[in-house]
Amino acid sequence: MLTGLDESLHHQTSLTFDHVHTSDHRFYDRQLITGFRPDGEAGFLAGITVFKNMNVIEGYVIAQSHSRRQVNVRFTRPLRPIEVGMNVGIGPLRLEILEPLERTRLVLESGEFPLALDLTFEGTIPAHLENPHVGRMDGRTHSDYLRYHQIGRVSGWITIEGERFDAAEWFSWRDHSWGVRPVVGGFEPFTGTKTVGGVASASRTGGKGLFLIYVGFSNRHQAGGVQIIEDGEGKRIYLDGEVRQIGGEAIPVAAARHEIVFLPGTRVFETANLTLGLANGETWQLKARAVGRPWAFCGGGTDGGFFDGHGQGVWRGADLITEADVYDVTHPERVIGPGGRLILPKHREQLTVCEINGLVGSAYVPMFVIGDQPRFGLPARPHIET
């Protein structure tokens, strides 16, 4: 089917823009943005994802306040007919590209749910295109996607359960990724090797445990991001990142060491310290301390988070569907869902105060600690929900 995009000279394959190059049902294209108050007392996370081979578009906003409750709103509807242009929306949620790779605006209009916001993101440093994420197992390519991320700040307002928070240049981080990855589309082929599951990167460890940490950071003088993926035995699978003085040139991260202190009896960290060896011979020190609560991503629909339990990228009918619920996140790890349901999510991403070479700033720190982790003294444990 032709769309207005097909008038451009930017085709990459012999297909119209409403198709992708693969028939893999898991192909996705997603924009995600998060931001939080420096003390972690308020924050949000939002995303919009297109699944072209499933004819589905989804969106969500999740928000937290005072380390007590996580409020979740999810939307899903058929993708086609496809909206032409860089702006995208679903129901009352929309993402506007004001200046490509510089400024974006996120709006959630008021509705029959306890969230609304109007926030504008402005990049502090240029977006960083990560090394490709490619994984194979049992003769099958299970992951093949690209992602760029960007550090910035957001300004505007957000209302959470009737309480308004004005954002004056809160720390913010966003990413845009596209390609094929596991655990979306409602079905993941099994080819012989059982993985620890829960997140896409778990398929890259060959059935062993997964440790993943990403730190996106800024203190208004220095900024950057680094990502480390290892199996449960500590074998390094992936390293990517760059840092810079704000306004200066990017310096690639060539080596990284981490030191993690977990809250007793949990897989949620209290502090995460990284030593980065840079390509120019310098060493940078990051010292992150958790504030607020780590996001329970299932509130956004991942990992079986929709009411039907099928997760993201699943056809759910011809009409717009809106879901909303609230999690009790008083405990740093144990999430209480609707009806008192206990959830121990595998996918957690943490707000932090972060010292960067001794200067205080903020950092966004996704950390997945899944399966057997003998070096941390964390044996594999039964998984409760997702």
Short mmCIF file of C-alpha atoms in Angstrom, two decimals:
data_model
loop_
_atom_site.label_atom_id
_atom_site.label_comp_id
_atom_site.label_asym_id
_atom_site.label_seq_id
_atom_site.Cartn_x
_atom_site.Cartn_y
_atom_site.Cartn_z
CA MET A 1 0.00 0.00 0.00
CA LEU A 2 1.29 3.45 -0.89
CA THR A 3 1.63 6.17 1.76
CA GLY A 4 2.92 9.72 1.60
CA LEU A 5 6.34 8.47 2.72
CA ASP A 6 6.71 6.71 -0.62
CA GLU A 7 7.06 10.10 -2.32
CA SER A 8 10.51 10.44 -0.69
CA LEU A 9 13.81 9.15 -2.07
CA HIS A 10 14.65 7.23 1.11
CA HIS A 11 13.57 3.66 0.31
CA GLN A 12 15.96 0.99 1.58
CA THR A 13 14.36 -2.07 -0.02
CA SER A 14 12.07 -2.84 -2.95
CA LEU A 15 9.05 -2.39 -0.67
CA THR A 16 6.66 0.41 0.19
CA PHE A 17 7.12 2.09 3.55
CA ASP A 18 4.23 0.22 5.15
CA HIS A 19 6.25 -3.03 4.91
CA VAL A 20 9.52 -4.18 6.45
CA HIS A 21 12.26 -6.34 4.94
CA THR A 22 11.42 -9.45 6.98
CA SER A 23 8.30 -11.48 7.65
CA ASP A 24 9.41 -12.19 11.25
CA HIS A 25 6.42 -11.36 13.41
CA ARG A 26 8.69 -9.91 16.12
CA PHE A 27 9.89 -6.95 14.06
CA TYR A 28 9.30 -3.77 16.08
CA ASP A 29 10.09 -0.04 15.96
CA ARG A 30 9.98 1.81 19.30
CA GLN A 31 10.51 5.24 20.82
CA LEU A 32 10.97 5.38 24.61
CA ILE A 33 11.56 8.31 26.97
CA THR A 34 11.97 8.64 30.72
CA GLY A 35 12.70 11.41 33.20
CA PHE A 36 12.65 12.03 36.93
CA ARG A 37 13.04 14.60 39.66
CA PRO A 38 16.60 14.62 41.10
CA ASP A 39 15.47 13.15 44.43
CA GLY A 40 13.47 10.38 42.73
CA GLU A 41 10.19 11.49 44.32
CA ALA A 42 8.49 11.68 40.93
CA GLY A 43 9.22 10.21 37.52
CA PHE A 44 7.73 8.84 34.33
CA LEU A 45 8.49 6.33 31.60
CA ALA A 46 6.65 6.24 28.27
CA GLY A 47 6.92 4.46 24.96
CA ILE A 48 5.18 3.96 21.63
CA THR A 49 5.90 0.84 19.56
CA VAL A 50 4.88 -0.25 16.08
CA PHE A 51 4.72 -3.95 15.16
CA LYS A 52 4.25 -3.78 11.39
CA ASN A 53 4.04 -7.52 10.79
CA MET A 54 1.40 -7.85 13.50
CA ASN A 55 -0.51 -4.73 12.34
CA VAL A 56 -0.37 -3.37 15.89
CA ILE A 57 0.60 -0.08 17.51
CA GLU A 58 0.95 0.18 21.29
CA GLY A 59 1.76 2.90 23.78
CA TYR A 60 2.09 3.32 27.51
CA VAL A 61 2.91 5.74 30.28
CA ILE A 62 3.94 4.61 33.73
CA ALA A 63 4.67 7.00 36.57
CA GLN A 64 5.67 6.88 40.21
CA SER A 65 5.60 9.25 43.17
CA HIS A 66 7.05 9.14 46.67
CA SER A 67 8.33 5.54 46.30
CA ARG A 68 4.83 4.23 46.98
CA ARG A 69 2.80 3.57 43.85
CA GLN A 70 3.43 2.97 40.16
CA VAL A 71 0.51 4.07 37.98
CA ASN A 72 0.21 2.34 34.60
CA VAL A 73 -1.75 3.24 31.47
CA ARG A 74 -1.54 1.08 28.30
CA PHE A 75 -3.02 1.48 24.83
CA THR A 76 -3.22 -0.83 21.83
CA ARG A 77 -5.03 -0.71 18.48
CA PRO A 78 -4.57 -1.77 14.84
CA LEU A 79 -1.70 0.02 13.12
CA ARG A 80 -3.22 0.44 9.68
CA PRO A 81 -4.02 2.82 8.10
CA ILE A 82 -0.52 4.08 8.95
CA GLU A 83 -0.10 7.67 10.11
CA VAL A 84 2.26 9.49 7.72
CA GLY A 85 5.10 11.57 9.14
CA MET A 86 7.52 11.40 12.07
CA ASN A 87 4.93 12.24 14.74
CA VAL A 88 3.05 9.28 16.16
CA GLY A 89 0.11 8.81 18.48
CA ILE A 90 -2.31 6.29 19.91
CA GLY A 91 -5.47 7.41 21.67
CA PRO A 92 -4.65 10.30 24.03
CA LEU A 93 -0.88 9.63 23.87
CA ARG A 94 1.31 11.27 21.24
CA LEU A 95 4.99 11.85 20.55
CA GLU A 96 5.96 14.85 18.43
CA ILE A 97 9.40 15.19 16.80
CA LEU A 98 10.04 18.93 17.10
CA GLU A 99 13.65 18.82 15.86
CA PRO A 100 15.05 15.43 14.76
CA LEU A 101 17.64 14.11 17.23
CA GLU A 102 17.30 17.30 19.30
CA ARG A 103 13.82 17.99 20.73
CA THR A 104 10.69 15.87 21.21
CA ARG A 105 7.38 16.52 22.95
CA LEU A 106 5.38 13.89 24.83
CA VAL A 107 1.71 14.49 25.61
CA LEU A 108 -0.81 12.33 27.49
CA GLU A 109 -4.19 14.02 27.55
CA SER A 110 -6.45 13.59 30.56
CA GLY A 111 -8.78 10.60 30.52
CA GLU A 112 -10.38 8.00 32.75
CA PHE A 113 -7.03 7.19 34.32
CA PRO A 114 -4.96 9.02 36.98
CA LEU A 115 -2.18 10.35 34.70
CA ALA A 116 -1.65 13.31 32.38
CA LEU A 117 1.50 15.06 31.16
CA ASP A 118 2.99 17.52 28.71
CA LEU A 119 6.78 17.32 28.60
CA THR A 120 9.42 18.46 26.13
CA PHE A 121 12.77 16.67 25.83
CA GLU A 122 15.91 18.52 24.76
CA GLY A 123 19.14 16.66 24.10
CA THR A 124 22.15 17.56 26.24
CA ILE A 125 24.55 15.67 23.99
CA PRO A 126 24.16 14.12 20.51
CA ALA A 127 22.42 10.77 20.20
CA HIS A 128 24.73 7.74 20.28
CA LEU A 129 24.19 4.86 17.84
CA GLU A 130 25.03 1.65 19.73
CA ASN A 131 26.91 -1.27 18.28
CA PRO A 132 24.47 -3.68 16.60
CA HIS A 133 22.64 -6.12 18.85
CA VAL A 134 22.83 -9.53 17.16
CA GLY A 135 22.31 -12.90 18.80
CA ARG A 136 22.06 -16.49 17.52
CA MET A 137 21.23 -19.76 19.24
CA ASP A 138 20.53 -23.25 17.96
CA GLY A 139 21.05 -22.11 14.37
CA ARG A 140 18.48 -19.31 14.59
CA THR A 141 18.96 -15.54 14.70
CA HIS A 142 16.84 -14.49 17.66
CA SER A 143 18.01 -10.87 17.87
CA ASP A 144 19.00 -8.39 15.19
CA TYR A 145 18.26 -4.78 16.06
CA LEU A 146 19.75 -1.31 16.26
CA ARG A 147 19.32 1.33 18.94
CA TYR A 148 20.42 4.86 19.60
CA HIS A 149 20.08 6.59 22.93
CA GLN A 150 20.35 10.20 24.03
CA ILE A 151 20.88 12.01 27.32
CA GLY A 152 18.92 15.21 27.89
CA ARG A 153 16.47 17.04 30.11
CA VAL A 154 12.69 17.43 30.19
CA SER A 155 10.57 20.40 31.13
CA GLY A 156 6.82 20.73 31.51
CA TRP A 157 4.42 19.06 33.92
CA ILE A 158 3.00 15.72 34.98
CA THR A 159 -0.04 14.94 37.13
CA ILE A 160 0.03 11.64 39.05
CA GLU A 161 -3.14 10.65 40.93
CA GLY A 162 -4.16 14.29 41.24
CA GLU A 163 -0.75 15.60 42.35
CA ARG A 164 0.96 17.94 39.90
CA PHE A 165 4.73 17.98 39.51
CA ASP A 166 6.39 20.76 37.50
CA ALA A 167 9.50 19.53 35.70
CA ALA A 168 12.21 22.18 35.42
CA GLU A 169 14.93 20.51 33.36
CA TRP A 170 14.69 17.10 35.02
CA PHE A 171 17.28 14.56 33.92
CA SER A 172 15.99 12.56 30.97
CA TRP A 173 17.03 9.69 28.75
CA ARG A 174 15.45 8.33 25.59
CA ASP A 175 16.08 5.59 23.08
CA HIS A 176 14.85 4.53 19.68
CA SER A 177 15.35 0.93 18.58
CA TRP A 178 14.11 -1.20 15.70
CA GLY A 179 14.57 -4.69 14.31
CA VAL A 180 13.88 -8.21 15.57
CA ARG A 181 14.07 -9.20 19.22
CA PRO A 182 12.61 -11.93 21.45
CA VAL A 183 9.63 -11.77 23.82
CA VAL A 184 7.31 -9.69 21.62
CA GLY A 185 4.56 -10.62 19.20
CA GLY A 186 3.02 -13.28 21.43
CA PHE A 187 5.11 -16.24 20.34
CA GLU A 188 8.79 -17.13 20.73
CA PRO A 189 9.99 -20.27 18.90
CA PHE A 190 11.70 -22.87 21.10
CA THR A 191 14.69 -24.49 19.38
CA GLY A 192 16.19 -26.66 22.12
CA THR A 193 18.02 -24.34 24.53
CA LYS A 194 15.99 -23.01 27.43
CA THR A 195 16.78 -19.39 28.36
CA VAL A 196 16.27 -17.56 31.64
CA GLY A 197 13.70 -15.39 29.85
CA GLY A 198 12.03 -12.17 30.88
CA VAL A 199 14.02 -9.75 28.68
CA ALA A 200 15.34 -9.85 25.13
CA SER A 201 19.03 -9.99 26.13
CA ALA A 202 18.47 -13.21 28.10
CA SER A 203 18.54 -15.10 24.80
CA ARG A 204 22.17 -14.07 24.28
CA THR A 205 23.66 -16.09 27.16
CA GLY A 206 23.13 -19.60 25.79
CA GLY A 207 20.87 -20.67 28.63
CA LYS A 208 23.06 -19.23 31.41
CA GLY A 209 22.12 -16.41 33.75
CA LEU A 210 22.09 -12.82 32.54
CA PHE A 211 23.68 -9.72 34.02
CA LEU A 212 23.05 -6.46 32.15
CA ILE A 213 23.75 -2.93 33.28
CA TYR A 214 23.34 0.29 31.35
CA VAL A 215 24.20 3.69 32.82
CA GLY A 216 23.10 6.88 31.06
CA PHE A 217 24.40 9.86 33.05
CA SER A 218 24.89 13.62 33.19
CA ASN A 219 25.96 16.27 35.70
CA ARG A 220 25.61 19.26 33.29
CA HIS A 221 29.37 19.20 32.73
CA GLN A 222 29.92 15.59 31.67
CA ALA A 223 27.56 13.05 30.14
CA GLY A 224 27.48 9.72 28.38
CA GLY A 225 26.28 6.16 28.43
CA VAL A 226 27.74 2.69 28.78
CA GLN A 227 26.19 -0.78 28.48
CA ILE A 228 27.61 -4.10 29.68
CA ILE A 229 26.11 -7.54 29.08
CA GLU A 230 27.56 -10.65 30.74
CA ASP A 231 26.38 -14.17 31.39
CA GLY A 232 25.81 -15.39 34.93
CA GLU A 233 29.39 -16.60 35.19
CA GLY A 234 30.80 -13.17 34.32
CA LYS A 235 31.74 -13.77 30.68
CA ARG A 236 31.54 -10.47 28.82
CA ILE A 237 29.18 -10.60 25.81
CA TYR A 238 28.76 -6.94 24.91
CA LEU A 239 30.33 -3.57 25.71
CA ASP A 240 29.33 -0.27 24.16
CA GLY A 241 29.47 3.35 25.19
CA GLU A 242 30.94 6.80 24.89
CA VAL A 243 31.41 9.79 27.18
CA ARG A 244 32.13 13.46 26.64
CA GLN A 245 32.48 16.83 28.24
CA ILE A 246 29.22 18.57 27.32
CA GLY A 247 29.98 20.50 24.16
CA GLY A 248 33.07 18.39 23.51
CA GLU A 249 33.92 15.40 21.34
CA ALA A 250 32.82 11.85 22.09
CA ILE A 251 35.37 9.46 23.63
CA PRO A 252 34.61 5.73 23.20
CA VAL A 253 34.54 3.44 26.24
CA ALA A 254 37.20 0.76 25.74
CA ALA A 255 36.92 -1.10 29.06
CA ALA A 256 34.61 -1.19 32.08
CA ARG A 257 34.51 -2.72 35.56
CA HIS A 258 31.51 -2.78 37.86
CA GLU A 259 31.00 -3.11 41.61
CA ILE A 260 27.39 -3.72 42.67
CA VAL A 261 25.91 -3.67 46.18
CA PHE A 262 22.46 -5.27 46.30
CA LEU A 263 19.81 -4.55 48.90
CA PRO A 264 19.85 -7.57 51.24
CA GLY A 265 17.68 -10.43 50.05
CA THR A 266 16.93 -8.83 46.67
CA ARG A 267 18.25 -8.44 43.14
CA VAL A 268 17.71 -4.69 43.25
CA PHE A 269 20.86 -2.66 43.69
CA GLU A 270 21.58 -0.07 46.36
CA THR A 271 24.75 1.27 44.72
CA ALA A 272 26.40 0.63 41.37
CA ASN A 273 29.96 1.85 40.80
CA LEU A 274 31.64 1.69 37.40
CA THR A 275 35.22 2.36 36.36
CA LEU A 276 35.44 3.23 32.69
CA GLY A 277 38.64 2.95 30.67
CA LEU A 278 38.43 5.33 27.72
CA ALA A 279 40.01 5.04 24.30
CA ASN A 280 42.20 8.09 24.99
CA GLY A 281 43.69 6.53 28.12
CA GLU A 282 41.58 8.43 30.64
CA THR A 283 39.64 6.77 33.47
CA TRP A 284 36.19 7.93 34.54
CA GLN A 285 34.44 6.96 37.77
CA LEU A 286 30.67 6.60 38.12
CA LYS A 287 29.03 6.11 41.52
CA ALA A 288 25.27 5.63 41.31
CA ARG A 289 22.93 5.43 44.31
CA ALA A 290 19.33 4.29 43.85
CA VAL A 291 16.47 6.72 44.51
CA GLY A 292 12.77 6.19 43.99
CA ARG A 293 11.81 2.71 42.85
CA PRO A 294 12.94 0.67 39.86
CA TRP A 295 10.33 0.58 37.11
CA ALA A 296 8.29 -2.59 36.89
CA PHE A 297 8.16 -2.72 33.09
CA CYS A 298 5.26 -5.13 33.02
CA GLY A 299 3.13 -2.10 33.85
CA GLY A 300 3.86 -0.91 30.31
CA GLY A 301 2.74 -4.21 28.81
CA THR A 302 6.04 -6.05 28.43
CA ASP A 303 6.57 -9.55 29.81
CA GLY A 304 2.89 -10.45 29.83
CA GLY A 305 1.82 -7.13 31.32
CA PHE A 306 -1.50 -6.70 29.51
CA PHE A 307 -4.62 -8.04 31.22
CA ASP A 308 -4.71 -11.03 28.86
CA GLY A 309 -1.12 -11.95 29.84
CA HIS A 310 0.13 -12.11 26.23
CA GLY A 311 2.54 -9.16 26.40
CA GLN A 312 3.44 -6.71 23.66
CA GLY A 313 2.83 -6.84 19.92
CA VAL A 314 -0.30 -9.00 19.98
CA TRP A 315 -3.42 -8.36 17.88
CA ARG A 316 -6.26 -7.58 20.27
CA GLY A 317 -9.04 -6.54 17.91
CA ALA A 318 -10.16 -3.72 15.67
CA ASP A 319 -10.74 -1.05 18.34
CA LEU A 320 -8.58 1.06 20.62
CA ILE A 321 -8.12 -0.69 23.97
CA THR A 322 -7.14 1.26 27.09
CA GLU A 323 -5.96 -0.48 30.25
CA ALA A 324 -4.99 1.12 33.57
CA ASP A 325 -3.87 -0.26 36.91
CA VAL A 326 -1.74 0.65 39.92
CA TYR A 327 1.13 -1.26 41.54
CA ASP A 328 2.19 -0.94 45.16
CA VAL A 329 5.98 -0.43 44.99
CA THR A 330 6.58 0.37 48.65
CA HIS A 331 9.00 -2.56 48.82
CA PRO A 332 12.05 -2.02 46.59
CA GLU A 333 11.66 -5.38 44.81
CA ARG A 334 8.35 -7.04 45.63
CA VAL A 335 5.61 -5.44 43.54
CA ILE A 336 1.97 -5.86 44.57
CA GLY A 337 -0.38 -5.78 41.60
CA PRO A 338 -4.16 -5.54 41.38
CA GLY A 339 -5.98 -7.86 43.77
CA GLY A 340 -2.86 -8.33 45.90
CA ARG A 341 -1.02 -10.27 43.19
CA LEU A 342 2.70 -10.61 44.00
CA ILE A 343 5.06 -9.79 41.13
CA LEU A 344 8.86 -10.16 41.06
CA PRO A 345 9.65 -8.54 37.70
CA LYS A 346 12.81 -9.49 35.82
CA HIS A 347 12.85 -6.23 33.89
CA ARG A 348 13.83 -3.37 36.27
CA GLU A 349 15.25 0.05 35.46
CA GLN A 350 16.38 2.35 38.29
CA LEU A 351 16.49 6.11 38.92
CA THR A 352 19.70 7.22 40.63
CA VAL A 353 21.78 10.05 41.97
CA CYS A 354 25.16 9.63 40.31
CA GLU A 355 28.60 11.07 40.96
CA ILE A 356 30.57 11.45 37.73
CA ASN A 357 34.23 11.94 38.50
CA GLY A 358 33.18 13.40 41.86
CA LEU A 359 30.56 15.84 40.52
CA VAL A 360 26.95 15.04 41.47
CA GLY A 361 24.38 14.45 38.75
CA SER A 362 21.78 11.86 37.79
CA ALA A 363 21.75 8.56 35.92
CA TYR A 364 19.23 6.12 34.54
CA VAL A 365 20.35 2.56 35.29
CA PRO A 366 18.57 -0.47 33.82
CA MET A 367 19.93 -3.59 35.52
CA PHE A 368 18.82 -7.17 34.84
CA VAL A 369 20.05 -9.86 37.23
CA ILE A 370 18.38 -13.06 36.05
CA GLY A 371 19.11 -16.72 36.71
CA ASP A 372 22.06 -18.17 38.61
CA GLN A 373 24.61 -15.48 39.62
CA PRO A 374 27.28 -17.22 41.73
CA ARG A 375 29.70 -14.25 41.78
CA PHE A 376 27.03 -12.16 43.51
CA GLY A 377 25.95 -15.00 45.78
CA LEU A 378 22.54 -15.10 44.09
CA PRO A 379 21.30 -18.58 43.17
CA ALA A 380 18.58 -19.08 40.59
CA ARG A 381 15.14 -18.71 42.10
CA PRO A 382 11.61 -19.52 41.01
CA HIS A 383 10.09 -16.70 39.02
CA ILE A 384 6.87 -15.19 40.30
CA GLU A 385 4.82 -13.55 37.55
CA THR A 386 6.60 -11.08 35.23
#
